[in-house]
């Protein structure tokens, strides 16, 4: 009996130590406006992975972090994508001028070689409210940005 009690005591100390060191920390890391990420499996079980904005896999950028219920993403432009965990993230595409993008059901928006069928090319990235002329545009009020798009596929 003494061995069982000693074993349980040791196990309890190990668990308390692991908790103190953060092994079981389930709090999500803070997400900041302007941070880029990859959001994959958007339809059934979305996964948010923070990445450097220069990464080819970084397909979104955090435009706004909504912590209060009832508050939403900014209005007055294109619809924001959202990712919800303990907060709601309003996301815009992380598009690079001169690059081409395609859509994949599992991976979401992907950077692809220009000339890929059914892709779009980012002709220009402009400040908010700027016009793209005859080109198709996607504009967001926060941050104020307009993406001018052209056909990227052959």
Tab-separated table of C-alpha atoms in Angstrom:
chain	number	residue	atom	x	y	z
A	1	UNK	CA	0.000	0.000	0.000
A	2	UNK	CA	2.844	2.377	0.864
A	3	UNK	CA	4.364	1.848	-2.619
A	4	UNK	CA	1.051	2.776	-4.280
A	5	UNK	CA	0.726	5.979	-2.243
A	6	UNK	CA	4.361	6.895	-2.967
A	7	UNK	CA	3.836	6.204	-6.685
A	8	UNK	CA	0.712	8.359	-6.759
A	9	UNK	CA	2.555	11.142	-4.930
A	10	UNK	CA	5.414	11.057	-7.443
A	11	UNK	CA	2.951	11.035	-10.355
A	12	UNK	CA	1.122	14.013	-8.870
A	13	UNK	CA	4.402	15.931	-8.485
A	14	UNK	CA	5.327	15.184	-12.104
A	15	UNK	CA	1.915	16.411	-13.323
A	16	UNK	CA	2.125	19.576	-11.218
A	17	UNK	CA	5.647	20.239	-12.519
A	18	UNK	CA	4.554	19.720	-16.111
A	19	UNK	CA	1.624	22.097	-15.589
A	20	UNK	CA	3.926	24.695	-14.024
A	21	UNK	CA	6.283	24.438	-17.013
A	22	UNK	CA	3.401	24.926	-19.448
A	23	UNK	CA	3.333	21.441	-20.955
A	24	UNK	CA	-0.463	21.412	-20.707
A	25	UNK	CA	-0.898	25.073	-21.623
A	26	UNK	CA	-3.863	25.166	-23.992
A	27	UNK	CA	-4.057	28.948	-24.282
A	28	UNK	CA	-3.623	29.985	-27.893
A	29	UNK	CA	-0.689	32.208	-28.775
A	30	UNK	CA	-1.614	35.857	-29.297
A	31	UNK	CA	-2.430	36.848	-32.857
A	32	UNK	CA	-1.694	40.388	-33.998
A	33	UNK	CA	-3.032	42.542	-36.811
A	34	UNK	CA	-0.656	42.278	-39.769
A	35	UNK	CA	0.443	38.741	-38.890
A	36	UNK	CA	0.373	36.299	-41.790
A	37	UNK	CA	-0.672	32.680	-41.711
A	38	UNK	CA	-1.697	29.667	-43.676
A	39	UNK	CA	-5.327	28.627	-43.343
A	40	UNK	CA	-5.906	25.164	-44.761
A	41	UNK	CA	-8.840	22.746	-44.883
A	42	UNK	CA	-11.148	25.751	-44.814
A	43	UNK	CA	-14.353	23.790	-45.449
A	44	UNK	CA	-14.419	21.026	-42.835
A	45	UNK	CA	-11.733	21.628	-40.188
A	46	UNK	CA	-9.795	24.834	-40.743
A	47	UNK	CA	-6.236	24.985	-39.442
A	48	UNK	CA	-4.492	28.314	-38.703
A	49	UNK	CA	-0.687	28.254	-38.809
A	50	UNK	CA	1.211	31.513	-38.212
A	51	UNK	CA	3.895	32.138	-40.851
A	52	UNK	CA	6.246	34.858	-42.039
A	53	UNK	CA	4.453	37.079	-44.570
A	54	UNK	CA	7.143	36.325	-47.165
A	55	UNK	CA	6.416	32.603	-47.103
A	56	UNK	CA	4.770	31.180	-50.237
A	57	UNK	CA	2.427	29.219	-47.937
A	58	UNK	CA	1.216	32.379	-46.106
A	59	UNK	CA	-2.138	32.772	-47.862
A	60	UNK	CA	-3.852	35.179	-45.418
A	61	UNK	CA	-3.077	38.236	-43.295
A	62	UNK	CA	-4.860	39.225	-40.078
A	63	UNK	CA	-6.751	42.470	-40.716
A	64	UNK	CA	-8.592	42.673	-37.394
A	65	UNK	CA	-8.886	40.689	-34.174
A	66	UNK	CA	-12.455	40.690	-32.834
A	67	UNK	CA	-12.543	39.765	-29.165
A	68	UNK	CA	-16.043	40.972	-28.248
A	69	UNK	CA	-19.214	39.166	-29.182
A	70	UNK	CA	-21.468	41.158	-31.474
A	71	UNK	CA	-18.571	42.982	-33.092
A	72	UNK	CA	-17.714	41.916	-36.622
A	73	UNK	CA	-15.307	42.424	-39.455
A	74	UNK	CA	-15.179	45.834	-41.144
A	75	UNK	CA	-17.875	46.591	-43.736
A	76	UNK	CA	-17.727	48.614	-46.905
A	77	UNK	CA	-15.533	46.469	-49.129
A	78	UNK	CA	-14.947	42.870	-50.074
A	79	UNK	CA	-16.016	40.219	-47.587
A	80	UNK	CA	-13.373	39.159	-45.110
A	81	UNK	CA	-12.604	35.523	-44.470
A	82	UNK	CA	-12.841	34.602	-40.810
A	83	UNK	CA	-11.198	32.133	-38.482
A	84	UNK	CA	-12.768	31.690	-35.066
A	85	UNK	CA	-11.140	30.242	-31.976
A	86	UNK	CA	-11.204	32.137	-28.673
A	87	UNK	CA	-11.431	35.294	-30.833
A	88	UNK	CA	-12.551	35.912	-34.393
A	89	UNK	CA	-9.868	36.828	-36.906
A	90	UNK	CA	-10.857	38.934	-39.917
A	91	UNK	CA	-8.553	37.804	-42.712
A	92	UNK	CA	-7.580	39.254	-46.079
A	93	UNK	CA	-5.579	37.420	-48.727
A	94	UNK	CA	-1.811	37.826	-48.479
A	95	UNK	CA	-1.340	38.725	-52.156
A	96	UNK	CA	1.978	39.841	-53.635
A	97	UNK	CA	2.102	42.138	-56.658
A	98	UNK	CA	3.251	40.232	-59.753
A	99	UNK	CA	2.419	36.807	-58.285
A	100	UNK	CA	-0.278	34.395	-59.441
A	101	UNK	CA	-2.742	32.476	-57.276
A	102	UNK	CA	-5.090	29.531	-57.631
A	103	UNK	CA	-7.743	27.968	-55.427
A	104	UNK	CA	-7.404	24.512	-53.857
A	105	UNK	CA	-10.254	22.938	-51.840
A	106	UNK	CA	-7.970	21.483	-49.181
A	107	UNK	CA	-5.252	24.129	-49.010
A	108	UNK	CA	-7.269	27.247	-49.842
A	109	UNK	CA	-5.568	30.047	-51.759
A	110	UNK	CA	-2.193	28.968	-53.161
A	111	UNK	CA	0.637	30.784	-54.919
A	112	UNK	CA	1.019	29.080	-58.322
A	113	UNK	CA	3.202	29.637	-61.377
A	114	UNK	CA	1.780	32.292	-63.685
A	115	UNK	CA	0.258	30.563	-66.684
A	116	UNK	CA	-1.517	27.989	-64.511
A	117	UNK	CA	-5.076	27.419	-65.733
A	118	UNK	CA	-7.774	29.297	-63.807
A	119	UNK	CA	-5.280	31.398	-61.848
A	120	UNK	CA	-5.298	35.136	-61.239
A	121	UNK	CA	-2.337	37.507	-61.326
A	122	UNK	CA	-2.003	40.392	-58.902
A	123	UNK	CA	-1.301	43.245	-61.310
A	124	UNK	CA	-1.073	45.943	-58.621
A	125	UNK	CA	-1.458	46.408	-54.876
A	126	UNK	CA	-2.746	49.910	-54.127
A	127	UNK	CA	-3.799	51.934	-51.118
A	128	UNK	CA	-7.460	51.805	-50.196
A	129	UNK	CA	-9.896	53.635	-52.415
A	130	UNK	CA	-7.603	53.489	-55.434
A	131	UNK	CA	-9.147	52.453	-58.747
A	132	UNK	CA	-7.883	49.614	-60.915
A	133	UNK	CA	-9.286	50.934	-64.184
A	134	UNK	CA	-10.592	48.107	-66.359
A	135	UNK	CA	-9.079	45.388	-64.166
A	136	UNK	CA	-11.078	43.429	-61.649
A	137	UNK	CA	-10.450	44.676	-58.119
A	138	UNK	CA	-10.779	43.391	-54.587
A	139	UNK	CA	-10.747	46.123	-51.919
A	140	UNK	CA	-10.747	46.049	-48.131
A	141	UNK	CA	-11.325	49.042	-45.840
A	142	UNK	CA	-9.143	47.784	-42.966
A	143	UNK	CA	-6.305	47.775	-43.718
A	144	UNK	CA	-7.074	50.045	-46.648
A	145	UNK	CA	-5.835	48.021	-49.618
A	146	UNK	CA	-6.980	47.343	-53.173
A	147	UNK	CA	-5.761	44.369	-55.203
A	148	UNK	CA	-5.964	44.775	-58.993
A	149	UNK	CA	-6.336	41.368	-60.622
A	150	UNK	CA	-5.762	40.064	-64.129
A	151	UNK	CA	-6.132	36.623	-65.678
A	152	UNK	CA	-3.095	34.548	-64.779
A	153	UNK	CA	-3.847	31.326	-66.624
A	154	UNK	CA	-3.186	30.454	-70.212
